[in-house]
Amino acid sequence: MNSAYRDLFPYLEYLGSATRYIGEISDIIDQVPLFDELELAEVESLCAFMQCFGAPRGVTLISEGSEGGFLLIVLTGKVKIVKRSADGDATTIDVAGPGASLGEMSMVDGQPRFASCITVEPTDFAVLSRHDLGEIVHNIPRLGNKFLLLLLQVMTRRLRDASNRLLPHIAGATV
C-alpha cells in the first residue's frame, strides 16, 4: 500500500486495492455518478489507482477545514455530512450511501474541506488521491479527462441542487 494512503487512515482497517472489489463496485456502478459514463474496463483501470478501507460507526473520514488531497467513494454503509455554523453548532446537511463520492471539491481546488464526513454505520470506502488522479491524467489521458469531466458534472449538479434549496430562502428575504 502506498504510504500516503496509510497516513490518511492509519486507524482504519486496510482492505486492499479497489481492484479486489471490482465485483462489488460493478454491482453498485449504477449508483456511482462518477462511474456513470465509464466502461467496465475504464472502471477497472481507475480502481487500480484506488485503495479501500473499512470504518466502524462514528469515525470521521473527512474533517471540515482540513487539507483535501483525496476523494472517497462509499461502497457500503452510510456517512453523514456535517457542517459547522459560525457559532460552532453542527448541522447534518446530508447522508450519503453506497455510490456517493465525498471530498471531490477540495481534491480538485486544493481548498480546505467544506464539511466533515462521519460514518453512521460500518462503512467500506475507496480512496483516490490527488496524486493518483494526476497519474491517471498523465498515463491514461482518455480516462483521466473523462473522469475529470464526470467530477465536474457531479460538482455542478451539487451546486445546482444547493442553489435550488437556497432560492426560496433568498426570495423570501427582505433587502
PDB file of C-alpha atoms in Angstrom:
ATOM      1  CA  MET A   1       0.000   0.000   0.000  1.00  0.00           C
ATOM      2  CA  ASN A   2       1.179   3.499  -0.857  1.00  0.00           C
ATOM      3  CA  SER A   3       2.341   5.187   2.373  1.00  0.00           C
ATOM      4  CA  ALA A   4       0.269   8.282   1.518  1.00  0.00           C
ATOM      5  CA  TYR A   5      -2.862   6.166   1.957  1.00  0.00           C
ATOM      6  CA  ARG A   6      -1.513   4.647   5.175  1.00  0.00           C
ATOM      7  CA  ASP A   7      -1.017   8.188   6.513  1.00  0.00           C
ATOM      8  CA  LEU A   8      -4.599   9.163   5.623  1.00  0.00           C
ATOM      9  CA  PHE A   9      -6.273   6.381   7.601  1.00  0.00           C
ATOM     10  CA  PRO A  10      -3.746   4.732   9.944  1.00  0.00           C
ATOM     11  CA  TYR A  11      -6.517   3.874  12.431  1.00  0.00           C
ATOM     12  CA  LEU A  12      -8.787   2.050   9.949  1.00  0.00           C
ATOM     13  CA  GLU A  13      -8.835  -1.445   8.529  1.00  0.00           C
ATOM     14  CA  TYR A  14      -6.986  -1.559   5.213  1.00  0.00           C
ATOM     15  CA  LEU A  15      -8.978  -3.708   2.774  1.00  0.00           C
ATOM     16  CA  GLY A  16      -6.592  -3.551  -0.183  1.00  0.00           C
ATOM     17  CA  SER A  17      -6.662  -2.292  -3.728  1.00  0.00           C
ATOM     18  CA  ALA A  18     -10.054  -1.439  -5.181  1.00  0.00           C
ATOM     19  CA  THR A  19      -9.321  -3.973  -7.929  1.00  0.00           C
ATOM     20  CA  ARG A  20     -10.044  -6.661  -5.317  1.00  0.00           C
ATOM     21  CA  TYR A  21     -13.586  -5.276  -5.062  1.00  0.00           C
ATOM     22  CA  ILE A  22     -14.373  -4.769  -8.740  1.00  0.00           C
ATOM     23  CA  GLY A  23     -17.306  -7.197  -8.427  1.00  0.00           C
ATOM     24  CA  GLU A  24     -18.880  -5.169  -5.610  1.00  0.00           C
ATOM     25  CA  ILE A  25     -18.111  -1.921  -7.406  1.00  0.00           C
ATOM     26  CA  SER A  26     -19.714  -3.298 -10.576  1.00  0.00           C
ATOM     27  CA  ASP A  27     -22.834  -4.139  -8.538  1.00  0.00           C
ATOM     28  CA  ILE A  28     -23.241  -0.517  -7.378  1.00  0.00           C
ATOM     29  CA  ILE A  29     -21.953   1.144 -10.545  1.00  0.00           C
ATOM     30  CA  ASP A  30     -25.402   2.492 -11.445  1.00  0.00           C
ATOM     31  CA  GLN A  31     -25.410   4.325  -8.112  1.00  0.00           C
ATOM     32  CA  VAL A  32     -21.952   5.888  -8.605  1.00  0.00           C
ATOM     33  CA  PRO A  33     -22.312   9.157 -10.534  1.00  0.00           C
ATOM     34  CA  LEU A  34     -18.547   9.247 -11.086  1.00  0.00           C
ATOM     35  CA  PHE A  35     -18.747   5.920 -12.928  1.00  0.00           C
ATOM     36  CA  ASP A  36     -21.948   6.607 -14.928  1.00  0.00           C
ATOM     37  CA  GLU A  37     -20.227   7.115 -18.264  1.00  0.00           C
ATOM     38  CA  LEU A  38     -17.322   4.717 -17.790  1.00  0.00           C
ATOM     39  CA  GLU A  39     -16.979   1.332 -19.453  1.00  0.00           C
ATOM     40  CA  LEU A  40     -16.190  -1.610 -17.170  1.00  0.00           C
ATOM     41  CA  ALA A  41     -12.580  -1.696 -18.423  1.00  0.00           C
ATOM     42  CA  GLU A  42     -12.229   2.002 -17.524  1.00  0.00           C
ATOM     43  CA  VAL A  43     -13.643   1.364 -14.044  1.00  0.00           C
ATOM     44  CA  GLU A  44     -11.125  -1.455 -13.631  1.00  0.00           C
ATOM     45  CA  SER A  45      -8.287   0.871 -14.699  1.00  0.00           C
ATOM     46  CA  LEU A  46      -9.477   3.547 -12.272  1.00  0.00           C
ATOM     47  CA  CYS A  47      -9.759   1.006  -9.440  1.00  0.00           C
ATOM     48  CA  ALA A  48      -6.100   0.092  -9.928  1.00  0.00           C
ATOM     49  CA  PHE A  49      -5.301   3.561  -8.525  1.00  0.00           C
ATOM     50  CA  MET A  50      -7.695   3.356  -5.562  1.00  0.00           C
ATOM     51  CA  GLN A  51      -7.316   1.790  -2.106  1.00  0.00           C
ATOM     52  CA  CYS A  52     -10.162   0.530   0.119  1.00  0.00           C
ATOM     53  CA  PHE A  53     -10.721   0.846   3.848  1.00  0.00           C
ATOM     54  CA  GLY A  54     -13.314  -0.235   6.377  1.00  0.00           C
ATOM     55  CA  ALA A  55     -14.515   2.025   9.170  1.00  0.00           C
ATOM     56  CA  PRO A  56     -16.797   1.321  12.135  1.00  0.00           C
ATOM     57  CA  ARG A  57     -19.694   3.591  13.094  1.00  0.00           C
ATOM     58  CA  GLY A  58     -18.799   7.063  14.396  1.00  0.00           C
ATOM     59  CA  VAL A  59     -15.478   7.562  12.584  1.00  0.00           C
ATOM     60  CA  THR A  60     -14.643  10.911  10.982  1.00  0.00           C
ATOM     61  CA  LEU A  61     -13.362  10.201   7.481  1.00  0.00           C
ATOM     62  CA  ILE A  62     -13.067  13.857   6.433  1.00  0.00           C
ATOM     63  CA  SER A  63     -12.727  16.797   8.838  1.00  0.00           C
ATOM     64  CA  GLU A  64     -14.109  20.221   7.997  1.00  0.00           C
ATOM     65  CA  GLY A  65     -11.287  22.696   7.444  1.00  0.00           C
ATOM     66  CA  SER A  66      -8.610  20.044   6.852  1.00  0.00           C
ATOM     67  CA  GLU A  67      -6.478  19.706   3.742  1.00  0.00           C
ATOM     68  CA  GLY A  68      -8.212  17.881   0.912  1.00  0.00           C
ATOM     69  CA  GLY A  69      -5.903  15.771  -1.201  1.00  0.00           C
ATOM     70  CA  PHE A  70      -8.280  12.862  -1.827  1.00  0.00           C
ATOM     71  CA  LEU A  71     -11.855  11.851  -2.541  1.00  0.00           C
ATOM     72  CA  LEU A  72     -13.845   8.914  -1.193  1.00  0.00           C
ATOM     73  CA  ILE A  73     -16.410   6.676  -2.828  1.00  0.00           C
ATOM     74  CA  VAL A  74     -18.770   4.991  -0.379  1.00  0.00           C
ATOM     75  CA  LEU A  75     -19.033   1.284  -1.206  1.00  0.00           C
ATOM     76  CA  THR A  76     -21.159   0.096   1.734  1.00  0.00           C
ATOM     77  CA  GLY A  77     -22.686   1.799   4.754  1.00  0.00           C
ATOM     78  CA  LYS A  78     -23.695   5.400   5.345  1.00  0.00           C
ATOM     79  CA  VAL A  79     -21.839   8.623   6.032  1.00  0.00           C
ATOM     80  CA  LYS A  80     -23.367  11.841   7.360  1.00  0.00           C
ATOM     81  CA  ILE A  81     -22.084  15.161   6.068  1.00  0.00           C
ATOM     82  CA  VAL A  82     -21.876  17.692   8.898  1.00  0.00           C
ATOM     83  CA  LYS A  83     -21.275  21.447   8.584  1.00  0.00           C
ATOM     84  CA  ARG A  84     -20.452  23.739  11.500  1.00  0.00           C
ATOM     85  CA  SER A  85     -22.034  27.171  11.666  1.00  0.00           C
ATOM     86  CA  ALA A  86     -20.139  30.323  12.674  1.00  0.00           C
ATOM     87  CA  ASP A  87     -21.270  29.796  16.294  1.00  0.00           C
ATOM     88  CA  GLY A  88     -19.977  26.201  16.292  1.00  0.00           C
ATOM     89  CA  ASP A  89     -23.271  24.335  16.027  1.00  0.00           C
ATOM     90  CA  ALA A  90     -23.082  21.208  13.876  1.00  0.00           C
ATOM     91  CA  THR A  91     -25.827  20.522  11.338  1.00  0.00           C
ATOM     92  CA  THR A  92     -26.201  17.353   9.297  1.00  0.00           C
ATOM     93  CA  ILE A  93     -26.678  18.553   5.733  1.00  0.00           C
ATOM     94  CA  ASP A  94     -26.941  15.145   4.058  1.00  0.00           C
ATOM     95  CA  VAL A  95     -26.447  11.412   4.465  1.00  0.00           C
ATOM     96  CA  ALA A  96     -24.517   9.590   1.754  1.00  0.00           C
ATOM     97  CA  GLY A  97     -24.826   5.897   0.969  1.00  0.00           C
ATOM     98  CA  PRO A  98     -23.255   3.440  -1.458  1.00  0.00           C
ATOM     99  CA  GLY A  99     -22.115   5.107  -4.656  1.00  0.00           C
ATOM    100  CA  ALA A 100     -21.698   8.583  -3.180  1.00  0.00           C
ATOM    101  CA  SER A 101     -18.470  10.469  -3.742  1.00  0.00           C
ATOM    102  CA  LEU A 102     -17.193  12.715  -0.973  1.00  0.00           C
ATOM    103  CA  GLY A 103     -14.401  15.267  -0.903  1.00  0.00           C
ATOM    104  CA  GLU A 104     -14.019  15.860  -4.616  1.00  0.00           C
ATOM    105  CA  MET A 105     -14.367  19.637  -4.286  1.00  0.00           C
ATOM    106  CA  SER A 106     -11.280  20.004  -2.072  1.00  0.00           C
ATOM    107  CA  MET A 107      -9.368  17.408  -4.041  1.00  0.00           C
ATOM    108  CA  VAL A 108      -9.832  19.471  -7.192  1.00  0.00           C
ATOM    109  CA  ASP A 109      -9.421  23.032  -5.879  1.00  0.00           C
ATOM    110  CA  GLY A 110      -6.989  22.394  -3.006  1.00  0.00           C
ATOM    111  CA  GLN A 111      -9.096  24.440  -0.579  1.00  0.00           C
ATOM    112  CA  PRO A 112      -9.899  23.267   2.976  1.00  0.00           C
ATOM    113  CA  ARG A 113     -12.702  20.750   3.421  1.00  0.00           C
ATOM    114  CA  PHE A 114     -16.181  22.272   3.351  1.00  0.00           C
ATOM    115  CA  ALA A 115     -17.733  19.804   5.815  1.00  0.00           C
ATOM    116  CA  SER A 116     -16.979  16.750   7.919  1.00  0.00           C
ATOM    117  CA  CYS A 117     -17.977  13.223   6.878  1.00  0.00           C
ATOM    118  CA  ILE A 118     -18.740  10.797   9.718  1.00  0.00           C
ATOM    119  CA  THR A 119     -19.790   7.166   9.415  1.00  0.00           C
ATOM    120  CA  VAL A 120     -23.246   6.416  10.826  1.00  0.00           C
ATOM    121  CA  GLU A 121     -22.807   2.661  10.408  1.00  0.00           C
ATOM    122  CA  PRO A 122     -19.918   0.390   9.446  1.00  0.00           C
ATOM    123  CA  THR A 123     -18.718   1.675   6.072  1.00  0.00           C
ATOM    124  CA  ASP A 124     -16.351   0.464   3.386  1.00  0.00           C
ATOM    125  CA  PHE A 125     -14.972   3.074   1.012  1.00  0.00           C
ATOM    126  CA  ALA A 126     -12.462   3.550  -1.794  1.00  0.00           C
ATOM    127  CA  VAL A 127      -9.961   6.419  -1.819  1.00  0.00           C
ATOM    128  CA  LEU A 128      -8.428   8.229  -4.783  1.00  0.00           C
ATOM    129  CA  SER A 129      -5.664  10.722  -4.049  1.00  0.00           C
ATOM    130  CA  ARG A 130      -4.959  13.906  -5.999  1.00  0.00           C
ATOM    131  CA  HIS A 131      -1.530  12.460  -6.805  1.00  0.00           C
ATOM    132  CA  ASP A 132      -3.027   9.293  -8.283  1.00  0.00           C
ATOM    133  CA  LEU A 133      -5.572  11.325 -10.257  1.00  0.00           C
ATOM    134  CA  GLY A 134      -2.603  13.191 -11.732  1.00  0.00           C
ATOM    135  CA  GLU A 135      -1.013   9.841 -12.613  1.00  0.00           C
ATOM    136  CA  ILE A 136      -4.206   8.771 -14.379  1.00  0.00           C
ATOM    137  CA  VAL A 137      -4.363  12.039 -16.344  1.00  0.00           C
ATOM    138  CA  HIS A 138      -0.702  11.660 -17.319  1.00  0.00           C
ATOM    139  CA  ASN A 139      -0.582   7.929 -18.068  1.00  0.00           C
ATOM    140  CA  ILE A 140      -4.147   7.257 -19.263  1.00  0.00           C
ATOM    141  CA  PRO A 141      -5.224  10.666 -20.622  1.00  0.00           C
ATOM    142  CA  ARG A 142      -8.511   9.500 -22.155  1.00  0.00           C
ATOM    143  CA  LEU A 143      -9.648   8.008 -18.832  1.00  0.00           C
ATOM    144  CA  GLY A 144      -8.262  10.950 -16.850  1.00  0.00           C
ATOM    145  CA  ASN A 145     -10.093  13.518 -18.964  1.00  0.00           C
ATOM    146  CA  LYS A 146     -13.301  11.507 -18.883  1.00  0.00           C
ATOM    147  CA  PHE A 147     -13.075  11.158 -15.098  1.00  0.00           C
ATOM    148  CA  LEU A 148     -12.388  14.888 -14.638  1.00  0.00           C
ATOM    149  CA  LEU A 149     -15.465  15.707 -16.730  1.00  0.00           C
ATOM    150  CA  LEU A 150     -17.537  13.360 -14.583  1.00  0.00           C
ATOM    151  CA  LEU A 151     -16.181  15.072 -11.443  1.00  0.00           C
ATOM    152  CA  LEU A 152     -17.176  18.412 -12.911  1.00  0.00           C
ATOM    153  CA  GLN A 153     -20.683  17.115 -13.645  1.00  0.00           C
ATOM    154  CA  VAL A 154     -21.091  15.833 -10.069  1.00  0.00           C
ATOM    155  CA  MET A 155     -19.931  19.159  -8.610  1.00  0.00           C
ATOM    156  CA  THR A 156     -22.139  21.156 -10.987  1.00  0.00           C
ATOM    157  CA  ARG A 157     -25.159  19.009 -10.053  1.00  0.00           C
ATOM    158  CA  ARG A 158     -24.474  19.640  -6.360  1.00  0.00           C
ATOM    159  CA  LEU A 159     -24.119  23.397  -6.971  1.00  0.00           C
ATOM    160  CA  ARG A 160     -27.451  23.471  -8.818  1.00  0.00           C
ATOM    161  CA  ASP A 161     -29.133  21.472  -6.037  1.00  0.00           C
ATOM    162  CA  ALA A 162     -27.725  23.800  -3.369  1.00  0.00           C
ATOM    163  CA  SER A 163     -28.809  26.849  -5.357  1.00  0.00           C
ATOM    164  CA  ASN A 164     -32.329  25.468  -5.715  1.00  0.00           C
ATOM    165  CA  ARG A 165     -32.534  24.822  -1.963  1.00  0.00           C
ATOM    166  CA  LEU A 166     -31.322  28.355  -1.198  1.00  0.00           C
ATOM    167  CA  LEU A 167     -33.543  30.134  -3.710  1.00  0.00           C
ATOM    168  CA  PRO A 168     -36.755  30.043  -1.611  1.00  0.00           C
ATOM    169  CA  HIS A 169     -34.848  31.483   1.369  1.00  0.00           C
ATOM    170  CA  ILE A 170     -33.272  34.248  -0.708  1.00  0.00           C
ATOM    171  CA  ALA A 171     -36.538  35.111  -2.456  1.00  0.00           C
ATOM    172  CA  GLY A 172     -38.277  35.479   0.906  1.00  0.00           C
ATOM    173  CA  ALA A 173     -35.590  37.706   2.419  1.00  0.00           C
ATOM    174  CA  THR A 174     -36.090  41.419   2.664  1.00  0.00           C
ATOM    175  CA  VAL A 175     -33.313  43.622   1.384  1.00  0.00           C
TER     176      VAL A 175
END
